[in-house]
């Protein structure tokens, strides 16, 4: 099939994507509200519109990973030659030489489980196995002739701190986004992008943040205005102490997420 997978690169990529939060990468917890100390730091990305104001301070988790350690993206022809379904997992574990009970096997199973969960009402989704299939999904959502912009959260400084208090430095900038596709890279031996779009209203913002340690982040954030069809188990409801449909939910995108929105059109 012409595929070239380095065992070391596969291991490094999957471990990097699945790595637990390490205590040495957390900011001194004295500055984090005490009622949040028992929560998984990786869920601390959620907030509501009332928090989105200049001078507001909130604890935020931003993972920081070396892009060179991410799984490689395969051309469509190669990706299409490899089955991608949970029922094919035994074959795939043999294909990649992973043992059945290894953390890597569990990561693969978790990704395929996530990909095979049916979309909620008003949502379309795909687990794209190549860049080409990801762009096909974007074009299918916006229309073949629609030009689009690509957005992502950007770190302006370098540090290893992944969880700390951040303060909003400027008035958040609203972005016109009648439609939006968000893509998240998933733990897998090669690049798998979980992409989804919701027909319900979303509000997108650019947010300038400063961390307690001096970190600067230009973040992309979205507010989902209708959560009535979300699972009660969604982490945002635990973090915010709300129920499905009782409130909108906002969250920051991680730096390895890709956000597509239609490019603005200008008329004379």
mmCIF file of N, CA, C and O in Angstrom, residues 125-208:
data_model
loop_
_atom_site.group_PDB
_atom_site.id
_atom_site.type_symbol
_atom_site.label_atom_id
_atom_site.label_comp_id
_atom_site.label_asym_id
_atom_site.label_seq_id
_atom_site.Cartn_x
_atom_site.Cartn_y
_atom_site.Cartn_z
ATOM 1 N N UNK A 125 -21.499 15.888 11.148
ATOM 2 C CA UNK A 125 -20.152 15.591 11.631
ATOM 3 C C UNK A 125 -19.483 14.572 10.731
ATOM 4 O O UNK A 125 -20.137 13.841 9.983
ATOM 5 N N UNK A 126 -18.172 14.546 10.818
ATOM 6 C CA UNK A 126 -17.376 13.565 10.082
ATOM 7 C C UNK A 126 -16.059 13.379 10.822
ATOM 8 O O UNK A 126 -15.575 14.305 11.480
ATOM 9 N N UNK A 127 -15.499 12.197 10.757
ATOM 10 C CA UNK A 127 -14.117 11.998 11.166
ATOM 11 C C UNK A 127 -13.314 11.874 9.878
ATOM 12 O O UNK A 127 -13.328 10.821 9.214
ATOM 13 N N UNK A 128 -12.683 12.950 9.500
ATOM 14 C CA UNK A 128 -11.960 13.014 8.232
ATOM 15 C C UNK A 128 -10.611 12.329 8.380
ATOM 16 O O UNK A 128 -9.842 12.641 9.287
ATOM 17 N N UNK A 129 -10.339 11.394 7.482
ATOM 18 C CA UNK A 129 -9.092 10.634 7.542
ATOM 19 C C UNK A 129 -7.998 11.236 6.671
ATOM 20 O O UNK A 129 -6.898 10.704 6.607
ATOM 21 N N UNK A 130 -8.311 12.359 6.018
ATOM 22 C CA UNK A 130 -7.313 13.049 5.196
ATOM 23 C C UNK A 130 -7.687 14.519 5.117
ATOM 24 O O UNK A 130 -8.833 14.908 5.409
ATOM 25 N N UNK A 131 -6.731 15.349 4.731
ATOM 26 C CA UNK A 131 -7.013 16.774 4.566
ATOM 27 C C UNK A 131 -8.050 16.995 3.466
ATOM 28 O O UNK A 131 -8.901 17.878 3.568
ATOM 29 N N UNK A 132 -7.966 16.164 2.428
ATOM 30 C CA UNK A 132 -8.924 16.303 1.324
ATOM 31 C C UNK A 132 -10.349 16.057 1.792
ATOM 32 O O UNK A 132 -11.274 16.796 1.430
ATOM 33 N N UNK A 133 -10.548 15.024 2.609
ATOM 34 C CA UNK A 133 -11.907 14.739 3.064
ATOM 35 C C UNK A 133 -12.383 15.797 4.055
ATOM 36 O O UNK A 133 -13.581 16.104 4.120
ATOM 37 N N UNK A 134 -11.472 16.378 4.821
ATOM 38 C CA UNK A 134 -11.843 17.472 5.702
ATOM 39 C C UNK A 134 -12.333 18.676 4.888
ATOM 40 O O UNK A 134 -13.376 19.270 5.197
ATOM 41 N N UNK A 135 -11.608 19.026 3.837
ATOM 42 C CA UNK A 135 -12.016 20.155 3.004
ATOM 43 C C UNK A 135 -13.298 19.863 2.240
ATOM 44 O O UNK A 135 -14.109 20.769 2.012
ATOM 45 N N UNK A 136 -13.511 18.615 1.856
ATOM 46 C CA UNK A 136 -14.787 18.243 1.229
ATOM 47 C C UNK A 136 -15.947 18.534 2.173
ATOM 48 O O UNK A 136 -17.005 19.016 1.757
ATOM 49 N N UNK A 137 -15.756 18.232 3.459
ATOM 50 C CA UNK A 137 -16.804 18.477 4.449
ATOM 51 C C UNK A 137 -17.062 19.977 4.600
ATOM 52 O O UNK A 137 -18.217 20.416 4.691
ATOM 53 N N UNK A 138 -15.989 20.754 4.613
ATOM 54 C CA UNK A 138 -16.139 22.209 4.729
ATOM 55 C C UNK A 138 -16.901 22.762 3.525
ATOM 56 O O UNK A 138 -17.841 23.553 3.669
ATOM 57 N N UNK A 139 -16.508 22.346 2.315
ATOM 58 C CA UNK A 139 -17.197 22.806 1.106
ATOM 59 C C UNK A 139 -18.657 22.355 1.110
ATOM 60 O O UNK A 139 -19.548 23.099 0.675
ATOM 61 N N UNK A 140 -18.905 21.144 1.587
ATOM 62 C CA UNK A 140 -20.275 20.648 1.641
ATOM 63 C C UNK A 140 -21.140 21.432 2.615
ATOM 64 O O UNK A 140 -22.356 21.540 2.439
ATOM 65 N N UNK A 141 -20.513 21.990 3.649
ATOM 66 C CA UNK A 141 -21.242 22.774 4.642
ATOM 67 C C UNK A 141 -21.505 24.194 4.161
ATOM 68 O O UNK A 141 -22.608 24.724 4.329
ATOM 69 N N UNK A 142 -20.499 24.811 3.547
ATOM 70 C CA UNK A 142 -20.617 26.214 3.145
ATOM 71 C C UNK A 142 -21.132 26.400 1.715
ATOM 72 O O UNK A 142 -21.671 27.445 1.387
ATOM 73 N N UNK A 143 -20.925 25.395 0.866
ATOM 74 C CA UNK A 143 -21.212 25.533 -0.559
ATOM 75 C C UNK A 143 -19.909 25.543 -1.343
ATOM 76 O O UNK A 143 -18.908 26.128 -0.906
ATOM 77 N N UNK A 144 -19.919 24.898 -2.489
ATOM 78 C CA UNK A 144 -18.688 24.715 -3.261
ATOM 79 C C UNK A 144 -18.041 26.026 -3.675
ATOM 80 O O UNK A 144 -16.819 26.124 -3.804
ATOM 81 N N UNK A 145 -18.832 27.051 -3.925
ATOM 82 C CA UNK A 145 -18.298 28.319 -4.419
ATOM 83 C C UNK A 145 -17.949 29.293 -3.303
ATOM 84 O O UNK A 145 -17.441 30.383 -3.572
ATOM 85 N N UNK A 146 -18.227 28.930 -2.058
ATOM 86 C CA UNK A 146 -17.998 29.843 -0.936
ATOM 87 C C UNK A 146 -16.541 29.826 -0.501
ATOM 88 O O UNK A 146 -15.988 28.766 -0.207
ATOM 89 N N UNK A 147 -15.917 30.985 -0.470
ATOM 90 C CA UNK A 147 -14.564 31.093 0.068
ATOM 91 C C UNK A 147 -14.648 31.095 1.599
ATOM 92 O O UNK A 147 -15.654 31.514 2.181
ATOM 93 N N UNK A 148 -13.601 30.631 2.230
ATOM 94 C CA UNK A 148 -13.651 30.540 3.688
ATOM 95 C C UNK A 148 -12.350 31.003 4.323
ATOM 96 O O UNK A 148 -11.304 31.087 3.682
ATOM 97 N N UNK A 149 -12.455 31.321 5.615
ATOM 98 C CA UNK A 149 -11.301 31.684 6.422
ATOM 99 C C UNK A 149 -10.964 30.538 7.369
ATOM 100 O O UNK A 149 -11.853 29.768 7.764
ATOM 101 N N UNK A 150 -9.692 30.442 7.737
ATOM 102 C CA UNK A 150 -9.237 29.434 8.691
ATOM 103 C C UNK A 150 -8.730 30.156 9.936
ATOM 104 O O UNK A 150 -7.860 31.026 9.849
ATOM 105 N N UNK A 151 -9.292 29.797 11.084
ATOM 106 C CA UNK A 151 -8.944 30.444 12.347
ATOM 107 C C UNK A 151 -8.375 29.426 13.327
ATOM 108 O O UNK A 151 -8.699 28.239 13.263
ATOM 109 N N UNK A 152 -7.535 29.901 14.236
ATOM 110 C CA UNK A 152 -7.033 29.044 15.303
ATOM 111 C C UNK A 152 -6.531 29.910 16.446
ATOM 112 O O UNK A 152 -6.207 31.091 16.260
ATOM 113 N N UNK A 153 -6.479 29.328 17.625
ATOM 114 C CA UNK A 153 -5.894 29.991 18.786
ATOM 115 C C UNK A 153 -4.381 30.010 18.634
ATOM 116 O O UNK A 153 -3.776 29.013 18.237
ATOM 117 N N UNK A 154 -3.768 31.143 18.967
ATOM 118 C CA UNK A 154 -2.316 31.302 18.780
ATOM 119 C C UNK A 154 -1.658 31.751 20.081
ATOM 120 O O UNK A 154 -2.149 32.654 20.762
ATOM 121 N N UNK A 155 -0.515 31.113 20.397
ATOM 122 C CA UNK A 155 0.295 31.519 21.535
ATOM 123 C C UNK A 155 1.303 32.568 21.069
ATOM 124 O O UNK A 155 2.047 32.338 20.108
ATOM 125 N N UNK A 156 1.344 33.704 21.750
ATOM 126 C CA UNK A 156 2.287 34.763 21.400
ATOM 127 C C UNK A 156 3.570 34.679 22.205
ATOM 128 O O UNK A 156 4.545 35.372 21.903
ATOM 129 N N UNK A 157 3.566 33.848 23.234
ATOM 130 C CA UNK A 157 4.741 33.637 24.077
ATOM 131 C C UNK A 157 4.952 32.143 24.247
ATOM 132 O O UNK A 157 4.051 31.342 23.992
ATOM 133 N N UNK A 158 6.134 31.770 24.700
ATOM 134 C CA UNK A 158 6.447 30.365 24.907
ATOM 135 C C UNK A 158 6.558 30.068 26.402
ATOM 136 O O UNK A 158 7.254 30.766 27.138
ATOM 137 N N UNK A 159 5.850 29.030 26.834
ATOM 138 C CA UNK A 159 5.999 28.534 28.197
ATOM 139 C C UNK A 159 5.416 27.131 28.230
ATOM 140 O O UNK A 159 4.793 26.681 27.265
ATOM 141 N N UNK A 160 5.601 26.451 29.343
ATOM 142 C CA UNK A 160 5.056 25.098 29.491
ATOM 143 C C UNK A 160 3.819 25.075 30.387
ATOM 144 O O UNK A 160 3.276 24.017 30.655
ATOM 145 N N UNK A 161 3.379 26.237 30.845
ATOM 146 C CA UNK A 161 2.209 26.301 31.721
ATOM 147 C C UNK A 161 0.952 26.051 30.897
ATOM 148 O O UNK A 161 0.705 26.720 29.897
ATOM 149 N N UNK A 162 0.140 25.073 31.325
ATOM 150 C CA UNK A 162 -1.057 24.737 30.551
ATOM 151 C C UNK A 162 -2.356 25.081 31.279
ATOM 152 O O UNK A 162 -3.420 25.070 30.657
ATOM 153 N N UNK A 163 -2.282 25.413 32.579
ATOM 154 C CA UNK A 163 -3.496 25.746 33.322
ATOM 155 C C UNK A 163 -3.184 26.865 34.298
ATOM 156 O O UNK A 163 -2.361 26.700 35.205
ATOM 157 N N UNK A 164 -3.816 27.997 34.102
ATOM 158 C CA UNK A 164 -3.596 29.142 34.968
ATOM 159 C C UNK A 164 -4.727 30.142 34.751
ATOM 160 O O UNK A 164 -5.574 29.971 33.872
ATOM 161 N N UNK A 165 -4.741 31.213 35.556
ATOM 162 C CA UNK A 165 -5.691 32.289 35.365
ATOM 163 C C UNK A 165 -5.268 33.163 34.183
ATOM 164 O O UNK A 165 -4.077 33.491 34.035
ATOM 165 N N UNK A 166 -6.252 33.516 33.365
ATOM 166 C CA UNK A 166 -6.034 34.456 32.261
ATOM 167 C C UNK A 166 -6.988 35.626 32.411
ATOM 168 O O UNK A 166 -8.140 35.468 32.842
ATOM 169 N N UNK A 167 -6.511 36.812 32.022
ATOM 170 C CA UNK A 167 -7.329 38.027 32.060
ATOM 171 C C UNK A 167 -7.566 38.520 30.635
ATOM 172 O O UNK A 167 -6.634 38.538 29.814
ATOM 173 N N UNK A 168 -8.798 38.911 30.343
ATOM 174 C CA UNK A 168 -9.146 39.448 29.027
ATOM 175 C C UNK A 168 -8.627 40.875 28.932
ATOM 176 O O UNK A 168 -8.966 41.728 29.754
ATOM 177 N N UNK A 169 -7.784 41.141 27.936
ATOM 178 C CA UNK A 169 -7.077 42.420 27.834
ATOM 179 C C UNK A 169 -7.838 43.471 27.048
ATOM 180 O O UNK A 169 -7.681 44.674 27.293
ATOM 181 N N UNK A 170 -8.619 43.035 26.068
ATOM 182 C CA UNK A 170 -9.328 43.975 25.206
ATOM 183 C C UNK A 170 -10.773 43.523 25.050
ATOM 184 O O UNK A 170 -11.108 42.379 25.361
ATOM 185 N N UNK A 171 -11.595 44.429 24.566
ATOM 186 C CA UNK A 171 -12.977 44.057 24.289
ATOM 187 C C UNK A 171 -12.972 42.924 23.268
ATOM 188 O O UNK A 171 -12.366 43.066 22.198
ATOM 189 N N UNK A 172 -13.572 41.776 23.577
ATOM 190 C CA UNK A 172 -13.588 40.654 22.624
ATOM 191 C C UNK A 172 -14.172 41.075 21.275
ATOM 192 O O UNK A 172 -15.142 41.838 21.218
ATOM 193 N N UNK A 173 -13.571 40.572 20.213
ATOM 194 C CA UNK A 173 -13.953 40.965 18.853
ATOM 195 C C UNK A 173 -14.932 39.957 18.258
ATOM 196 O O UNK A 173 -14.567 38.806 18.005
ATOM 197 N N UNK A 174 -16.186 40.347 18.029
ATOM 198 C CA UNK A 174 -17.131 39.429 17.390
ATOM 199 C C UNK A 174 -16.724 39.150 15.948
ATOM 200 O O UNK A 174 -16.188 40.027 15.253
ATOM 201 N N UNK A 175 -16.941 37.930 15.494
ATOM 202 C CA UNK A 175 -16.654 37.545 14.117
ATOM 203 C C UNK A 175 -17.949 37.087 13.459
ATOM 204 O O UNK A 175 -18.696 36.294 14.047
ATOM 205 N N UNK A 176 -18.194 37.589 12.275
ATOM 206 C CA UNK A 176 -19.404 37.202 11.554
ATOM 207 C C UNK A 176 -19.247 35.766 11.074
ATOM 208 O O UNK A 176 -18.353 35.448 10.297
ATOM 209 N N UNK A 177 -20.097 34.889 11.565
ATOM 210 C CA UNK A 177 -19.981 33.465 11.244
ATOM 211 C C UNK A 177 -21.379 32.854 11.158
ATOM 212 O O UNK A 177 -21.832 32.205 12.107
ATOM 213 N N UNK A 178 -22.070 33.045 10.017
ATOM 214 C CA UNK A 178 -23.396 32.440 9.874
ATOM 215 C C UNK A 178 -23.339 30.915 9.899
ATOM 216 O O UNK A 178 -24.305 30.256 10.277
ATOM 217 N N UNK A 179 -22.193 30.364 9.505
ATOM 218 C CA UNK A 179 -21.935 28.935 9.613
ATOM 219 C C UNK A 179 -20.517 28.749 10.119
ATOM 220 O O UNK A 179 -19.655 29.625 9.946
ATOM 221 N N UNK A 180 -20.266 27.604 10.726
ATOM 222 C CA UNK A 180 -18.938 27.341 11.270
ATOM 223 C C UNK A 180 -18.678 25.850 11.255
ATOM 224 O O UNK A 180 -19.577 25.051 11.511
ATOM 225 N N UNK A 181 -17.453 25.477 10.907
ATOM 226 C CA UNK A 181 -16.995 24.096 11.033
ATOM 227 C C UNK A 181 -15.797 24.100 11.973
ATOM 228 O O UNK A 181 -14.834 24.844 11.757
ATOM 229 N N UNK A 182 -15.863 23.282 13.009
ATOM 230 C CA UNK A 182 -14.746 23.131 13.938
ATOM 231 C C UNK A 182 -14.160 21.739 13.779
ATOM 232 O O UNK A 182 -14.899 20.750 13.738
ATOM 233 N N UNK A 183 -12.852 21.661 13.680
ATOM 234 C CA UNK A 183 -12.164 20.376 13.507
ATOM 235 C C UNK A 183 -11.148 20.196 14.629
ATOM 236 O O UNK A 183 -10.372 21.101 14.936
ATOM 237 N N UNK A 184 -11.153 18.997 15.213
ATOM 238 C CA UNK A 184 -10.295 18.671 16.341
ATOM 239 C C UNK A 184 -9.474 17.430 15.989
ATOM 240 O O UNK A 184 -10.027 16.417 15.544
ATOM 241 N N UNK A 185 -8.167 17.493 16.187
ATOM 242 C CA UNK A 185 -7.328 16.332 15.904
ATOM 243 C C UNK A 185 -7.520 15.302 17.007
ATOM 244 O O UNK A 185 -7.638 15.640 18.191
ATOM 245 N N UNK A 186 -7.602 14.031 16.614
ATOM 246 C CA UNK A 186 -7.934 12.950 17.539
ATOM 247 C C UNK A 186 -6.729 12.015 17.726
ATOM 248 O O UNK A 186 -5.869 11.903 16.841
ATOM 249 N N UNK A 187 -6.662 11.312 18.860
ATOM 250 C CA UNK A 187 -5.572 10.346 19.076
ATOM 251 C C UNK A 187 -5.698 9.172 18.105
ATOM 252 O O UNK A 187 -6.682 8.424 18.136
ATOM 253 N N UNK A 188 -4.713 9.011 17.249
ATOM 254 C CA UNK A 188 -4.726 7.938 16.255
ATOM 255 C C UNK A 188 -3.339 7.860 15.621
ATOM 256 O O UNK A 188 -2.585 8.838 15.665
ATOM 257 N N UNK A 189 -2.978 6.724 15.024
ATOM 258 C CA UNK A 189 -1.638 6.602 14.440
ATOM 259 C C UNK A 189 -1.367 7.558 13.281
ATOM 260 O O UNK A 189 -0.221 7.862 12.988
ATOM 261 N N UNK A 190 -2.408 7.997 12.593
ATOM 262 C CA UNK A 190 -2.256 9.052 11.583
ATOM 263 C C UNK A 190 -3.348 10.080 11.819
ATOM 264 O O UNK A 190 -4.254 9.873 12.631
ATOM 265 N N UNK A 191 -3.267 11.215 11.134
ATOM 266 C CA UNK A 191 -4.148 12.341 11.456
ATOM 267 C C UNK A 191 -5.614 12.022 11.158
ATOM 268 O O UNK A 191 -5.973 11.685 10.036
ATOM 269 N N UNK A 192 -6.430 12.119 12.200
ATOM 270 C CA UNK A 192 -7.883 12.009 12.097
ATOM 271 C C UNK A 192 -8.461 13.315 12.634
ATOM 272 O O UNK A 192 -8.139 13.729 13.745
ATOM 273 N N UNK A 193 -9.294 13.963 11.830
ATOM 274 C CA UNK A 193 -9.894 15.224 12.231
ATOM 275 C C UNK A 193 -11.393 15.025 12.468
ATOM 276 O O UNK A 193 -12.130 14.680 11.544
ATOM 277 N N UNK A 194 -11.799 15.222 13.715
ATOM 278 C CA UNK A 194 -13.222 15.190 14.041
ATOM 279 C C UNK A 194 -13.788 16.573 13.747
ATOM 280 O O UNK A 194 -13.464 17.553 14.429
ATOM 281 N N UNK A 195 -14.608 16.671 12.705
ATOM 282 C CA UNK A 195 -15.163 17.947 12.269
ATOM 283 C C UNK A 195 -16.674 17.933 12.444
ATOM 284 O O UNK A 195 -17.326 16.928 12.146
ATOM 285 N N UNK A 196 -17.206 19.042 12.910
ATOM 286 C CA UNK A 196 -18.653 19.098 13.088
ATOM 287 C C UNK A 196 -19.160 20.516 12.883
ATOM 288 O O UNK A 196 -18.420 21.501 13.028
ATOM 289 N N UNK A 197 -20.437 20.600 12.544
ATOM 290 C CA UNK A 197 -21.090 21.887 12.325
ATOM 291 C C UNK A 197 -22.513 21.782 12.856
ATOM 292 O O UNK A 197 -23.156 20.731 12.717
ATOM 293 N N UNK A 198 -22.983 22.862 13.474
ATOM 294 C CA UNK A 198 -24.336 22.884 14.028
ATOM 295 C C UNK A 198 -25.173 23.940 13.329
ATOM 296 O O UNK A 198 -24.689 25.042 13.034
ATOM 297 N N UNK A 199 -26.426 23.599 13.063
ATOM 298 C CA UNK A 199 -27.330 24.539 12.423
ATOM 299 C C UNK A 199 -27.826 25.601 13.390
ATOM 300 O O UNK A 199 -28.292 26.663 12.982
ATOM 301 N N UNK A 200 -27.739 25.332 14.691
ATOM 302 C CA UNK A 200 -28.199 26.298 15.681
ATOM 303 C C UNK A 200 -27.238 27.484 15.758
ATOM 304 O O UNK A 200 -26.108 27.425 15.276
ATOM 305 N N UNK A 201 -27.668 28.554 16.403
ATOM 306 C CA UNK A 201 -26.900 29.791 16.433
ATOM 307 C C UNK A 201 -25.610 29.642 17.234
ATOM 308 O O UNK A 201 -25.585 29.074 18.329
ATOM 309 N N UNK A 202 -24.538 30.185 16.672
ATOM 310 C CA UNK A 202 -23.251 30.264 17.356
ATOM 311 C C UNK A 202 -22.744 31.696 17.271
ATOM 312 O O UNK A 202 -22.989 32.392 16.289
ATOM 313 N N UNK A 203 -22.039 32.126 18.292
ATOM 314 C CA UNK A 203 -21.392 33.438 18.280
ATOM 315 C C UNK A 203 -19.894 33.220 18.457
ATOM 316 O O UNK A 203 -19.464 32.573 19.417
ATOM 317 N N UNK A 204 -19.116 33.761 17.525
ATOM 318 C CA UNK A 204 -17.671 33.534 17.501
ATOM 319 C C UNK A 204 -16.948 34.828 17.878
ATOM 320 O O UNK A 204 -17.360 35.922 17.478
ATOM 321 N N UNK A 205 -15.850 34.670 18.634
ATOM 322 C CA UNK A 205 -15.107 35.841 19.114
ATOM 323 C C UNK A 205 -13.604 35.599 19.025
ATOM 324 O O UNK A 205 -13.130 34.470 19.183
ATOM 325 N N UNK A 206 -12.870 36.687 18.825
ATOM 326 C CA UNK A 206 -11.437 36.700 19.035
ATOM 327 C C UNK A 206 -11.167 37.347 20.386
ATOM 328 O O UNK A 206 -11.702 38.427 20.666
ATOM 329 N N UNK A 207 -10.344 36.691 21.222
ATOM 330 C CA UNK A 207 -10.158 37.154 22.604
ATOM 331 C C UNK A 207 -8.661 37.250 22.904
ATOM 332 O O UNK A 207 -7.930 36.264 22.770
ATOM 333 N N UNK A 208 -8.211 38.435 23.326
ATOM 334 C CA UNK A 208 -6.811 38.632 23.731
ATOM 335 C C UNK A 208 -6.679 38.363 25.225
ATOM 336 O O UNK A 208 -7.385 38.978 26.040
#
